[in-house]
Amino acid sequence: MTTAVTDAPPTDDKKWKMIDARIRRRGRTPDALIEVLHSVQEAFGFLETDVLQYVSEALGVPPSRVYGVATFYSLFTLKPQGEHTVVVCTGTACYINQSSRC
């Protein structure tokens, strides 16, 4: 079964246009997946299901691969983040200096 290439973004929203421009610039090739997902993350703040489907169709990549890449890399998130993010260093130097007491 072949998947039709999506010619235009689902809406005229500026975010969708930016993502579509990135896809066109990279030539609609599967090797652009991580770069396109990064653009989606910048535009929407997280990777929505409908956007993952659009990226899958536009790049000709199976949805399972797009989801696999999105869940493998810690840079990507599938849910909206809170207003504030707390990060605690868990490296050896921080652990010795008792960063775990927070």
mmCIF file with all atom_site columns, C-alpha atoms in Angstrom:
data_model
loop_
_atom_site.group_PDB
_atom_site.id
_atom_site.type_symbol
_atom_site.label_atom_id
_atom_site.label_alt_id
_atom_site.label_comp_id
_atom_site.label_asym_id
_atom_site.label_entity_id
_atom_site.label_seq_id
_atom_site.pdbx_PDB_ins_code
_atom_site.Cartn_x
_atom_site.Cartn_y
_atom_site.Cartn_z
_atom_site.occupancy
_atom_site.B_iso_or_equiv
_atom_site.pdbx_formal_charge
_atom_site.auth_seq_id
_atom_site.auth_comp_id
_atom_site.auth_asym_id
_atom_site.auth_atom_id
_atom_site.pdbx_PDB_model_num
ATOM 1   C CA . MET A 1 1   ? 0.000  0.000  0.000  1.00 0.00 ? 1   MET A CA 1
ATOM 2   C CA . THR A 1 2   ? 1.409  3.429  -0.904 1.00 0.00 ? 2   THR A CA 1
ATOM 3   C CA . THR A 1 3   ? 0.899  6.543  1.103  1.00 0.00 ? 3   THR A CA 1
ATOM 4   C CA . ALA A 1 4   ? -0.019 9.716  -0.716 1.00 0.00 ? 4   ALA A CA 1
ATOM 5   C CA . VAL A 1 5   ? 2.349  12.606 -0.187 1.00 0.00 ? 5   VAL A CA 1
ATOM 6   C CA . THR A 1 6   ? 0.648  15.453 1.573  1.00 0.00 ? 6   THR A CA 1
ATOM 7   C CA . ASP A 1 7   ? 1.065  18.622 -0.497 1.00 0.00 ? 7   ASP A CA 1
ATOM 8   C CA . ALA A 1 8   ? -0.061 21.172 2.043  1.00 0.00 ? 8   ALA A CA 1
ATOM 9   C CA . PRO A 1 9   ? -0.295 21.425 5.813  1.00 0.00 ? 9   PRO A CA 1
ATOM 10  C CA . PRO A 1 10  ? -3.663 20.641 7.421  1.00 0.00 ? 10  PRO A CA 1
ATOM 11  C CA . THR A 1 11  ? -4.362 24.299 8.256  1.00 0.00 ? 11  THR A CA 1
ATOM 12  C CA . ASP A 1 12  ? -3.077 27.750 7.358  1.00 0.00 ? 12  ASP A CA 1
ATOM 13  C CA . ASP A 1 13  ? -1.633 28.129 10.857 1.00 0.00 ? 13  ASP A CA 1
ATOM 14  C CA . LYS A 1 14  ? 1.851  29.669 10.882 1.00 0.00 ? 14  LYS A CA 1
ATOM 15  C CA . LYS A 1 15  ? 3.222  26.686 12.833 1.00 0.00 ? 15  LYS A CA 1
ATOM 16  C CA . TRP A 1 16  ? 2.073  24.213 10.186 1.00 0.00 ? 16  TRP A CA 1
ATOM 17  C CA . LYS A 1 17  ? 3.540  26.360 7.417  1.00 0.00 ? 17  LYS A CA 1
ATOM 18  C CA . MET A 1 18  ? 6.910  26.431 9.194  1.00 0.00 ? 18  MET A CA 1
ATOM 19  C CA . ILE A 1 19  ? 6.911  22.631 9.514  1.00 0.00 ? 19  ILE A CA 1
ATOM 20  C CA . ASP A 1 20  ? 5.880  22.183 5.887  1.00 0.00 ? 20  ASP A CA 1
ATOM 21  C CA . ALA A 1 21  ? 8.637  24.560 4.769  1.00 0.00 ? 21  ALA A CA 1
ATOM 22  C CA . ARG A 1 22  ? 11.219 22.510 6.690  1.00 0.00 ? 22  ARG A CA 1
ATOM 23  C CA . ILE A 1 23  ? 9.929  19.308 5.095  1.00 0.00 ? 23  ILE A CA 1
ATOM 24  C CA . ARG A 1 24  ? 10.092 20.812 1.585  1.00 0.00 ? 24  ARG A CA 1
ATOM 25  C CA . ARG A 1 25  ? 13.568 22.235 2.216  1.00 0.00 ? 25  ARG A CA 1
ATOM 26  C CA . ARG A 1 26  ? 14.858 18.782 3.172  1.00 0.00 ? 26  ARG A CA 1
ATOM 27  C CA . GLY A 1 27  ? 13.277 17.186 0.093  1.00 0.00 ? 27  GLY A CA 1
ATOM 28  C CA . ARG A 1 28  ? 10.644 14.983 1.757  1.00 0.00 ? 28  ARG A CA 1
ATOM 29  C CA . THR A 1 29  ? 13.209 12.290 2.526  1.00 0.00 ? 29  THR A CA 1
ATOM 30  C CA . PRO A 1 30  ? 13.149 9.887  5.492  1.00 0.00 ? 30  PRO A CA 1
ATOM 31  C CA . ASP A 1 31  ? 16.591 11.037 6.658  1.00 0.00 ? 31  ASP A CA 1
ATOM 32  C CA . ALA A 1 32  ? 15.067 14.418 7.602  1.00 0.00 ? 32  ALA A CA 1
ATOM 33  C CA . LEU A 1 33  ? 12.946 12.841 10.351 1.00 0.00 ? 33  LEU A CA 1
ATOM 34  C CA . ILE A 1 34  ? 14.869 14.050 13.406 1.00 0.00 ? 34  ILE A CA 1
ATOM 35  C CA . GLU A 1 35  ? 15.302 17.564 12.021 1.00 0.00 ? 35  GLU A CA 1
ATOM 36  C CA . VAL A 1 36  ? 11.590 17.816 11.192 1.00 0.00 ? 36  VAL A CA 1
ATOM 37  C CA . LEU A 1 37  ? 10.591 16.474 14.623 1.00 0.00 ? 37  LEU A CA 1
ATOM 38  C CA . HIS A 1 38  ? 12.842 19.083 16.192 1.00 0.00 ? 38  HIS A CA 1
ATOM 39  C CA . SER A 1 39  ? 11.010 21.783 14.200 1.00 0.00 ? 39  SER A CA 1
ATOM 40  C CA . VAL A 1 40  ? 7.673  20.387 15.355 1.00 0.00 ? 40  VAL A CA 1
ATOM 41  C CA . GLN A 1 41  ? 8.861  20.437 18.972 1.00 0.00 ? 41  GLN A CA 1
ATOM 42  C CA . GLU A 1 42  ? 9.923  24.085 18.586 1.00 0.00 ? 42  GLU A CA 1
ATOM 43  C CA . ALA A 1 43  ? 6.628  25.092 16.980 1.00 0.00 ? 43  ALA A CA 1
ATOM 44  C CA . PHE A 1 44  ? 4.135  23.233 19.184 1.00 0.00 ? 44  PHE A CA 1
ATOM 45  C CA . GLY A 1 45  ? 6.130  22.674 22.376 1.00 0.00 ? 45  GLY A CA 1
ATOM 46  C CA . PHE A 1 46  ? 5.527  18.932 22.137 1.00 0.00 ? 46  PHE A CA 1
ATOM 47  C CA . LEU A 1 47  ? 4.803  16.284 19.515 1.00 0.00 ? 47  LEU A CA 1
ATOM 48  C CA . GLU A 1 48  ? 1.064  15.985 18.969 1.00 0.00 ? 48  GLU A CA 1
ATOM 49  C CA . THR A 1 49  ? -0.332 12.792 17.458 1.00 0.00 ? 49  THR A CA 1
ATOM 50  C CA . ASP A 1 50  ? -1.796 14.514 14.387 1.00 0.00 ? 50  ASP A CA 1
ATOM 51  C CA . VAL A 1 51  ? 1.532  16.214 13.669 1.00 0.00 ? 51  VAL A CA 1
ATOM 52  C CA . LEU A 1 52  ? 3.386  12.890 13.946 1.00 0.00 ? 52  LEU A CA 1
ATOM 53  C CA . GLN A 1 53  ? 0.950  11.429 11.414 1.00 0.00 ? 53  GLN A CA 1
ATOM 54  C CA . TYR A 1 54  ? 1.475  14.382 9.062  1.00 0.00 ? 54  TYR A CA 1
ATOM 55  C CA . VAL A 1 55  ? 5.274  14.015 9.316  1.00 0.00 ? 55  VAL A CA 1
ATOM 56  C CA . SER A 1 56  ? 4.941  10.290 8.654  1.00 0.00 ? 56  SER A CA 1
ATOM 57  C CA . GLU A 1 57  ? 2.939  10.850 5.471  1.00 0.00 ? 57  GLU A CA 1
ATOM 58  C CA . ALA A 1 58  ? 5.047  13.774 4.260  1.00 0.00 ? 58  ALA A CA 1
ATOM 59  C CA . LEU A 1 59  ? 8.364  11.951 4.646  1.00 0.00 ? 59  LEU A CA 1
ATOM 60  C CA . GLY A 1 60  ? 7.106  8.534  3.586  1.00 0.00 ? 60  GLY A CA 1
ATOM 61  C CA . VAL A 1 61  ? 8.141  7.009  6.907  1.00 0.00 ? 61  VAL A CA 1
ATOM 62  C CA . PRO A 1 62  ? 5.982  4.435  8.714  1.00 0.00 ? 62  PRO A CA 1
ATOM 63  C CA . PRO A 1 63  ? 4.146  5.912  11.735 1.00 0.00 ? 63  PRO A CA 1
ATOM 64  C CA . SER A 1 64  ? 5.799  3.312  13.968 1.00 0.00 ? 64  SER A CA 1
ATOM 65  C CA . ARG A 1 65  ? 9.248  4.639  13.049 1.00 0.00 ? 65  ARG A CA 1
ATOM 66  C CA . VAL A 1 66  ? 8.230  8.250  13.667 1.00 0.00 ? 66  VAL A CA 1
ATOM 67  C CA . TYR A 1 67  ? 6.797  7.298  17.065 1.00 0.00 ? 67  TYR A CA 1
ATOM 68  C CA . GLY A 1 68  ? 9.874  5.182  17.826 1.00 0.00 ? 68  GLY A CA 1
ATOM 69  C CA . VAL A 1 69  ? 12.229 8.081  17.150 1.00 0.00 ? 69  VAL A CA 1
ATOM 70  C CA . ALA A 1 70  ? 10.011 10.487 19.112 1.00 0.00 ? 70  ALA A CA 1
ATOM 71  C CA . THR A 1 71  ? 10.017 8.227  22.164 1.00 0.00 ? 71  THR A CA 1
ATOM 72  C CA . PHE A 1 72  ? 13.677 7.162  21.944 1.00 0.00 ? 72  PHE A CA 1
ATOM 73  C CA . TYR A 1 73  ? 15.282 10.591 22.205 1.00 0.00 ? 73  TYR A CA 1
ATOM 74  C CA . SER A 1 74  ? 14.850 12.424 25.498 1.00 0.00 ? 74  SER A CA 1
ATOM 75  C CA . LEU A 1 75  ? 14.758 15.766 23.645 1.00 0.00 ? 75  LEU A CA 1
ATOM 76  C CA . PHE A 1 76  ? 11.252 14.992 22.390 1.00 0.00 ? 76  PHE A CA 1
ATOM 77  C CA . THR A 1 77  ? 8.104  14.945 24.507 1.00 0.00 ? 77  THR A CA 1
ATOM 78  C CA . LEU A 1 78  ? 4.640  13.713 23.578 1.00 0.00 ? 78  LEU A CA 1
ATOM 79  C CA . LYS A 1 79  ? 2.822  15.729 26.236 1.00 0.00 ? 79  LYS A CA 1
ATOM 80  C CA . PRO A 1 80  ? 2.765  19.464 26.931 1.00 0.00 ? 80  PRO A CA 1
ATOM 81  C CA . GLN A 1 81  ? 5.251  20.519 29.564 1.00 0.00 ? 81  GLN A CA 1
ATOM 82  C CA . GLY A 1 82  ? 4.425  22.543 32.641 1.00 0.00 ? 82  GLY A CA 1
ATOM 83  C CA . GLU A 1 83  ? 5.150  26.210 33.022 1.00 0.00 ? 83  GLU A CA 1
ATOM 84  C CA . HIS A 1 84  ? 8.311  25.523 35.029 1.00 0.00 ? 84  HIS A CA 1
ATOM 85  C CA . THR A 1 85  ? 10.843 22.741 34.587 1.00 0.00 ? 85  THR A CA 1
ATOM 86  C CA . VAL A 1 86  ? 13.017 21.543 37.450 1.00 0.00 ? 86  VAL A CA 1
ATOM 87  C CA . VAL A 1 87  ? 16.215 19.743 36.554 1.00 0.00 ? 87  VAL A CA 1
ATOM 88  C CA . VAL A 1 88  ? 18.423 18.105 39.156 1.00 0.00 ? 88  VAL A CA 1
ATOM 89  C CA . CYS A 1 89  ? 21.935 17.110 38.184 1.00 0.00 ? 89  CYS A CA 1
ATOM 90  C CA . THR A 1 90  ? 22.559 13.417 38.808 1.00 0.00 ? 90  THR A CA 1
ATOM 91  C CA . GLY A 1 91  ? 26.178 13.351 37.679 1.00 0.00 ? 91  GLY A CA 1
ATOM 92  C CA . THR A 1 92  ? 28.922 12.207 40.012 1.00 0.00 ? 92  THR A CA 1
ATOM 93  C CA . ALA A 1 93  ? 30.090 15.724 40.921 1.00 0.00 ? 93  ALA A CA 1
ATOM 94  C CA . CYS A 1 94  ? 26.552 16.826 41.740 1.00 0.00 ? 94  CYS A CA 1
ATOM 95  C CA . TYR A 1 95  ? 25.839 13.660 43.704 1.00 0.00 ? 95  TYR A CA 1
ATOM 96  C CA . ILE A 1 96  ? 28.946 14.180 45.835 1.00 0.00 ? 96  ILE A CA 1
ATOM 97  C CA . ASN A 1 97  ? 27.768 17.735 46.508 1.00 0.00 ? 97  ASN A CA 1
ATOM 98  C CA . GLN A 1 98  ? 24.374 16.333 47.623 1.00 0.00 ? 98  GLN A CA 1
ATOM 99  C CA . SER A 1 99  ? 22.144 17.481 44.749 1.00 0.00 ? 99  SER A CA 1
ATOM 100 C CA . SER A 1 100 ? 19.742 14.689 45.704 1.00 0.00 ? 100 SER A CA 1
ATOM 101 C CA . ARG A 1 101 ? 18.627 16.583 48.843 1.00 0.00 ? 101 ARG A CA 1
ATOM 102 C CA . CYS A 1 102 ? 16.239 18.812 46.880 1.00 0.00 ? 102 CYS A CA 1
#
